[in-house]
Amino acid sequence: MDQRHELSATTSAAVTLTKPLHCIVKLGGAAITCKNELETINEENLNIVSSQLREAMIVGPCHGMDWSRRPGSSEIPTVVDDFDDQLESDSKKFIVVHGAGSFGHFQASKSGVHKGGLSKPLVKSGFVATRISVTSLNLEIVRALAKEGIPSIGLSPFSCGWSTCERNIAVADTLTVVKAIDAGFVPVLHGDAVLDSSQGCTILSGDVIIRHLAEELRPDYVVFLTDVFGVYDRPPTEPGATLLREIAVREDGSWSVLKPELEDMSRPVEITVAAHDTTGGMVTKISEAAMIAKLGIDVYIVKAATDHSARALQGLLKENIPDDWLGTVIRLAK
Amino acid sequence: MDQRHELSATTSAAVTLTKPLHCIVKLGGAAITCKNELETINEENLNIVSSQLREAMIVGPCHGMDWSRRPGSSEIPTVVDDFDDQLESDSKKFIVVHGAGSFGHFQASKSGVHKGGLSKPLVKSGFVATRISVTSLNLEIVRALAKEGIPSIGLSPFSCGWSTCERNIAVADTLTVVKAIDAGFVPVLHGDAVLDSSQGCTILSGDVIIRHLAEELRPDYVVFLTDVFGVYDRPPTEPGATLLREIAVREDGSWSVLKPELEDMSRPVEITVAAHDTTGGMVTKISEAAMIAKLGIDVYIVKAATDHSARALQGLLKENIPDDWLGTVIRLAK
């Protein structure tokens, strides 16, 4: 962990935003795709998430920014003509990062891209196939956000020149991200297949990207949108699973549950990892979230497309967490 | 021109390829899209072009690398299982750059992205809409090439951090392109909306990208695939239009037609610019091609998906241009 910290600190140029970054949002793969159907978007959730994001970001009028035809549709999109050049909306600075869900995982696990070995034809093909799948999803998410009026700009980590060494971030210059934000756009990054200087290639997960961006750009808070209400003490499908409302992270990286008070504090909290998840699932998520919280940045893990996610995105949980808010907040221990 | 040269020379880090670059190919927007139908790909041409590119690049077996579902289709792509890890194909280093055709131009010209002014809501929306359209096309081209067995990797200039100043390239680091090539991939770039430090934003055309890449990476030759047989002395639809077979470029950038011998050499060669082409059409193409030829790199302008394009892509025209080859070669004057 410390080594990873050091690597990212030494390889990134100091880049500062003109206006501070308000929030980094993770759109979890499980929340925006149908996890058990190959390359299928959860349209309903994605539309609600896009609308909640727009409400959290933009005060004032906005216009649809997706003026493209749908593949296979002959319908030409309507472009409104009532742009008022005098009236600029006030907007908060956001970055969106999304996972892969039912995109990318099949291609990555079939070929073993995360294990490296680009000289093998199967791995090289899988690298190409994985990038096609995750960039397809990225384009769909950029379109959904743009349709809602969010000035979204797709940024692939591979294209941004990001790479790893021993599967940890080695080069991840945030200059392009910062320039896009300063120009008034909302960068949309994603978990991606990238080059790795030790093993040839690997998968860089959305969660690791978020931790890196949080370290470099220090947002006010970070929101992880997922398909369950938050972090549980055991798989949420099991009877008696308890939602962990508040987790405190100490300077040494260890963490403990503040709320609710668990009956048996000595019992380790169980975590679930989906079999086809090549990037670590909940283990990675909590570990990356804890590293963000250690920086003094509050992290909210919350169910997407609910009233709870809307409140988290709008930053309504900064001081006290209301009793009727369902989700997990991870904070630096006081 | 000189200023542009200087700018690109001072801002790019020295980057060298492990193996020399064989060829840069431009897939002209008019050749791979249906120019008069909004956002419609010329599937037939794109498939032939992909096949010709594979034959020019790869000797030996190769596998389909697009393992993704088509949007709206329930068909799951077949992934072959006969990968032989011992058998690596021999392949030549290529870069593909494509234009926009019926993608992007509508969005760019409606909003005036090329004229800048990102603080205007219309321009900002148009910037987002243009990038959605051109990255949709990029994804389709990457998929067509991957399906054919070419290890294609989409690289958006914006995401690579490329930007302009007074509409000329200011920052265009080729490191990511070089790393992708060295790792065995074929980068696929495209004309894109980018940030401009003087006017806020503009359109960076595929032709300008090719000239920059040729300067930095010195390929053996450059091929422009288009929808006509080459450069004509007047619009090719006019009666009596003559195909210019060979154009010689002098050190000062001026050029003259060597073949055929024109009756009236004093008559200026006419050039056509489509009304909706925001990036300059044939004027830019010839001017950029001349700048490449000045470096001593042969440029072939040829009709896509013909026997003539196949021969140009395979590098069969290095010494003598056969009489039965239809196209335009632009070379440094001897």
Short mmCIF file of N, CA, C and O in Angstrom, two decimals, chain B residues 4 24-29 97-100 105 157 162 169 189-192 203-215 222-226 277-292 299 301:
data_model
loop_
_atom_site.label_atom_id
_atom_site.label_comp_id
_atom_site.label_asym_id
_atom_site.label_seq_id
_atom_site.Cartn_x
_atom_site.Cartn_y
_atom_site.Cartn_z
N ARG B 4 3.79 26.39 -37.32
CA ARG B 4 3.16 25.16 -36.90
C ARG B 4 4.21 24.07 -36.68
O ARG B 4 4.20 23.36 -35.70
N ILE B 24 1.26 4.75 -42.22
CA ILE B 24 0.09 5.41 -41.61
C ILE B 24 -1.00 5.44 -42.67
O ILE B 24 -0.75 5.83 -43.81
N VAL B 25 -2.20 5.01 -42.30
CA VAL B 25 -3.31 4.94 -43.24
C VAL B 25 -4.42 5.88 -42.79
O VAL B 25 -4.82 5.85 -41.63
N LYS B 26 -4.88 6.71 -43.72
CA LYS B 26 -6.06 7.52 -43.44
C LYS B 26 -7.28 6.85 -44.07
O LYS B 26 -7.30 6.61 -45.28
N LEU B 27 -8.27 6.54 -43.24
CA LEU B 27 -9.56 6.10 -43.77
C LEU B 27 -10.41 7.35 -43.92
O LEU B 27 -10.90 7.90 -42.92
N GLY B 28 -10.55 7.82 -45.12
CA GLY B 28 -11.31 9.04 -45.36
C GLY B 28 -12.77 8.88 -44.97
O GLY B 28 -13.36 7.82 -45.20
N GLY B 29 -13.32 9.93 -44.39
CA GLY B 29 -14.73 9.89 -43.98
C GLY B 29 -15.64 9.53 -45.14
O GLY B 29 -16.60 8.75 -44.99
N VAL B 97 -5.76 6.28 -39.00
CA VAL B 97 -6.43 7.52 -38.60
C VAL B 97 -7.66 7.64 -39.48
O VAL B 97 -7.58 7.42 -40.69
N HIS B 98 -8.82 7.96 -38.89
CA HIS B 98 -9.98 8.10 -39.76
C HIS B 98 -10.62 9.48 -39.63
O HIS B 98 -10.48 10.16 -38.62
N GLY B 99 -11.31 9.85 -40.70
CA GLY B 99 -12.06 11.10 -40.71
C GLY B 99 -13.44 10.87 -40.14
O GLY B 99 -13.72 9.83 -39.54
N ALA B 100 -14.32 11.85 -40.34
CA ALA B 100 -15.64 11.79 -39.71
C ALA B 100 -16.76 11.48 -40.70
O ALA B 100 -17.74 10.84 -40.34
N HIS B 105 -19.64 15.88 -38.37
CA HIS B 105 -19.71 17.14 -39.10
C HIS B 105 -20.99 17.92 -38.82
O HIS B 105 -20.96 19.12 -38.64
N PRO B 157 -7.73 11.66 -29.78
CA PRO B 157 -6.78 12.75 -29.54
C PRO B 157 -7.09 13.54 -28.25
O PRO B 157 -6.17 13.85 -27.49
N TRP B 162 -4.14 15.80 -26.47
CA TRP B 162 -3.76 16.67 -27.58
C TRP B 162 -4.59 17.95 -27.57
O TRP B 162 -5.79 17.92 -27.32
N ILE B 169 -1.72 22.48 -34.07
CA ILE B 169 -1.33 21.56 -33.00
C ILE B 169 -0.33 22.24 -32.05
O ILE B 169 0.66 22.81 -32.49
N LEU B 189 -6.72 6.37 -34.45
CA LEU B 189 -7.04 7.74 -34.03
C LEU B 189 -8.10 8.33 -34.96
O LEU B 189 -8.44 7.73 -35.98
N HIS B 190 -8.57 9.52 -34.62
CA HIS B 190 -9.62 10.12 -35.44
C HIS B 190 -9.64 11.64 -35.28
O HIS B 190 -9.15 12.17 -34.28
N GLY B 191 -10.20 12.30 -36.29
CA GLY B 191 -10.47 13.71 -36.16
C GLY B 191 -11.35 13.93 -34.93
O GLY B 191 -12.26 13.15 -34.70
N ASP B 192 -11.05 14.97 -34.14
CA ASP B 192 -11.70 15.08 -32.82
C ASP B 192 -11.92 16.55 -32.47
O ASP B 192 -11.26 17.44 -33.02
N ILE B 203 -11.77 21.98 -33.98
CA ILE B 203 -11.74 20.62 -34.53
C ILE B 203 -10.33 20.35 -35.03
O ILE B 203 -9.76 21.14 -35.77
N LEU B 204 -9.76 19.24 -34.58
CA LEU B 204 -8.46 18.80 -35.08
C LEU B 204 -8.74 17.73 -36.13
O LEU B 204 -9.29 16.67 -35.80
N SER B 205 -8.39 18.01 -37.39
CA SER B 205 -8.76 17.08 -38.46
C SER B 205 -7.83 15.88 -38.53
O SER B 205 -6.66 15.94 -38.13
N GLY B 206 -8.36 14.79 -39.08
CA GLY B 206 -7.57 13.58 -39.28
C GLY B 206 -6.34 13.83 -40.14
O GLY B 206 -5.28 13.24 -39.91
N ASP B 207 -6.46 14.72 -41.12
CA ASP B 207 -5.32 15.00 -42.01
C ASP B 207 -4.17 15.67 -41.27
O ASP B 207 -3.00 15.38 -41.50
N VAL B 208 -4.51 16.60 -40.38
CA VAL B 208 -3.47 17.27 -39.58
C VAL B 208 -2.82 16.27 -38.62
O VAL B 208 -1.60 16.28 -38.42
N ILE B 209 -3.63 15.38 -38.06
CA ILE B 209 -3.10 14.34 -37.17
C ILE B 209 -2.09 13.47 -37.91
O ILE B 209 -1.01 13.16 -37.40
N ILE B 210 -2.43 13.09 -39.13
CA ILE B 210 -1.53 12.24 -39.93
C ILE B 210 -0.21 12.95 -40.20
O ILE B 210 0.86 12.36 -40.07
N ARG B 211 -0.28 14.22 -40.55
CA ARG B 211 0.96 14.96 -40.83
C ARG B 211 1.83 14.99 -39.59
O ARG B 211 3.04 14.76 -39.64
N HIS B 212 1.21 15.25 -38.43
CA HIS B 212 1.97 15.31 -37.18
C HIS B 212 2.61 13.95 -36.86
O HIS B 212 3.80 13.87 -36.52
N LEU B 213 1.83 12.88 -36.99
CA LEU B 213 2.36 11.54 -36.71
C LEU B 213 3.48 11.17 -37.67
O LEU B 213 4.47 10.55 -37.29
N ALA B 214 3.32 11.58 -38.94
CA ALA B 214 4.36 11.29 -39.94
C ALA B 214 5.65 12.01 -39.60
O ALA B 214 6.74 11.44 -39.69
N GLU B 215 5.54 13.26 -39.17
CA GLU B 215 6.73 14.03 -38.77
C GLU B 215 7.46 13.38 -37.60
O GLU B 215 8.68 13.29 -37.57
N VAL B 222 2.66 6.73 -46.54
CA VAL B 222 1.35 7.11 -46.02
C VAL B 222 0.31 6.88 -47.11
O VAL B 222 0.56 7.22 -48.27
N VAL B 223 -0.82 6.29 -46.74
CA VAL B 223 -1.89 6.04 -47.72
C VAL B 223 -3.17 6.77 -47.27
O VAL B 223 -3.61 6.61 -46.12
N PHE B 224 -3.72 7.59 -48.17
CA PHE B 224 -5.02 8.20 -47.93
C PHE B 224 -6.07 7.43 -48.73
O PHE B 224 -6.02 7.45 -49.97
N LEU B 225 -7.00 6.76 -48.05
CA LEU B 225 -8.08 6.07 -48.75
C LEU B 225 -9.27 7.01 -48.86
O LEU B 225 -9.74 7.55 -47.86
N THR B 226 -9.74 7.22 -50.08
CA THR B 226 -10.82 8.17 -50.28
C THR B 226 -11.91 7.58 -51.17
O THR B 226 -11.91 6.36 -51.41
N ASP B 277 -18.04 20.51 -44.69
CA ASP B 277 -16.75 20.02 -44.20
C ASP B 277 -16.05 21.12 -43.42
O ASP B 277 -15.54 22.08 -43.98
N THR B 278 -16.06 20.97 -42.10
CA THR B 278 -15.53 22.04 -41.24
C THR B 278 -14.00 22.00 -41.15
O THR B 278 -13.41 22.83 -40.50
N THR B 279 -13.39 21.00 -41.77
CA THR B 279 -11.94 20.91 -41.58
C THR B 279 -11.15 21.07 -42.88
O THR B 279 -9.97 20.77 -42.92
N GLY B 280 -11.78 21.55 -43.92
CA GLY B 280 -11.00 21.99 -45.06
C GLY B 280 -10.98 21.13 -46.31
O GLY B 280 -10.50 21.57 -47.34
N GLY B 281 -11.49 19.89 -46.23
CA GLY B 281 -11.57 19.04 -47.43
C GLY B 281 -10.24 18.89 -48.16
O GLY B 281 -9.19 18.73 -47.55
N MET B 282 -10.32 18.93 -49.50
CA MET B 282 -9.16 18.66 -50.36
C MET B 282 -8.00 19.64 -50.17
O MET B 282 -6.85 19.26 -50.30
N VAL B 283 -8.32 20.91 -49.86
CA VAL B 283 -7.25 21.89 -49.64
C VAL B 283 -6.33 21.39 -48.54
O VAL B 283 -5.10 21.30 -48.70
N THR B 284 -6.93 21.04 -47.39
CA THR B 284 -6.14 20.54 -46.27
C THR B 284 -5.43 19.26 -46.67
O THR B 284 -4.25 19.08 -46.38
N LYS B 285 -6.14 18.37 -47.35
CA LYS B 285 -5.55 17.08 -47.70
C LYS B 285 -4.27 17.25 -48.51
O LYS B 285 -3.24 16.67 -48.20
N ILE B 286 -4.35 18.05 -49.59
CA ILE B 286 -3.16 18.20 -50.44
C ILE B 286 -2.06 18.94 -49.69
O ILE B 286 -0.89 18.56 -49.76
N SER B 287 -2.43 19.95 -48.95
CA SER B 287 -1.42 20.71 -48.22
C SER B 287 -0.73 19.83 -47.17
O SER B 287 0.49 19.84 -47.03
N GLU B 288 -1.52 19.03 -46.44
CA GLU B 288 -0.92 18.13 -45.44
C GLU B 288 -0.11 17.04 -46.13
O GLU B 288 0.98 16.68 -45.67
N ALA B 289 -0.62 16.50 -47.23
CA ALA B 289 0.10 15.46 -47.98
C ALA B 289 1.43 16.01 -48.48
O ALA B 289 2.46 15.32 -48.44
N ALA B 290 1.42 17.27 -48.95
CA ALA B 290 2.66 17.88 -49.46
C ALA B 290 3.68 18.02 -48.34
O ALA B 290 4.88 17.80 -48.54
N MET B 291 3.21 18.36 -47.15
CA MET B 291 4.14 18.51 -46.02
C MET B 291 4.74 17.17 -45.63
O MET B 291 5.88 17.09 -45.17
N ILE B 292 3.97 16.09 -45.79
CA ILE B 292 4.50 14.75 -45.50
C ILE B 292 5.53 14.37 -46.57
O ILE B 292 6.62 13.88 -46.25
N VAL B 299 3.43 9.61 -50.40
CA VAL B 299 2.02 9.64 -50.03
C VAL B 299 1.20 9.13 -51.21
O VAL B 299 1.38 9.59 -52.34
N ILE B 301 -2.69 8.70 -52.61
CA ILE B 301 -4.12 9.01 -52.44
C ILE B 301 -4.86 8.11 -53.42
O ILE B 301 -4.60 8.17 -54.63
#
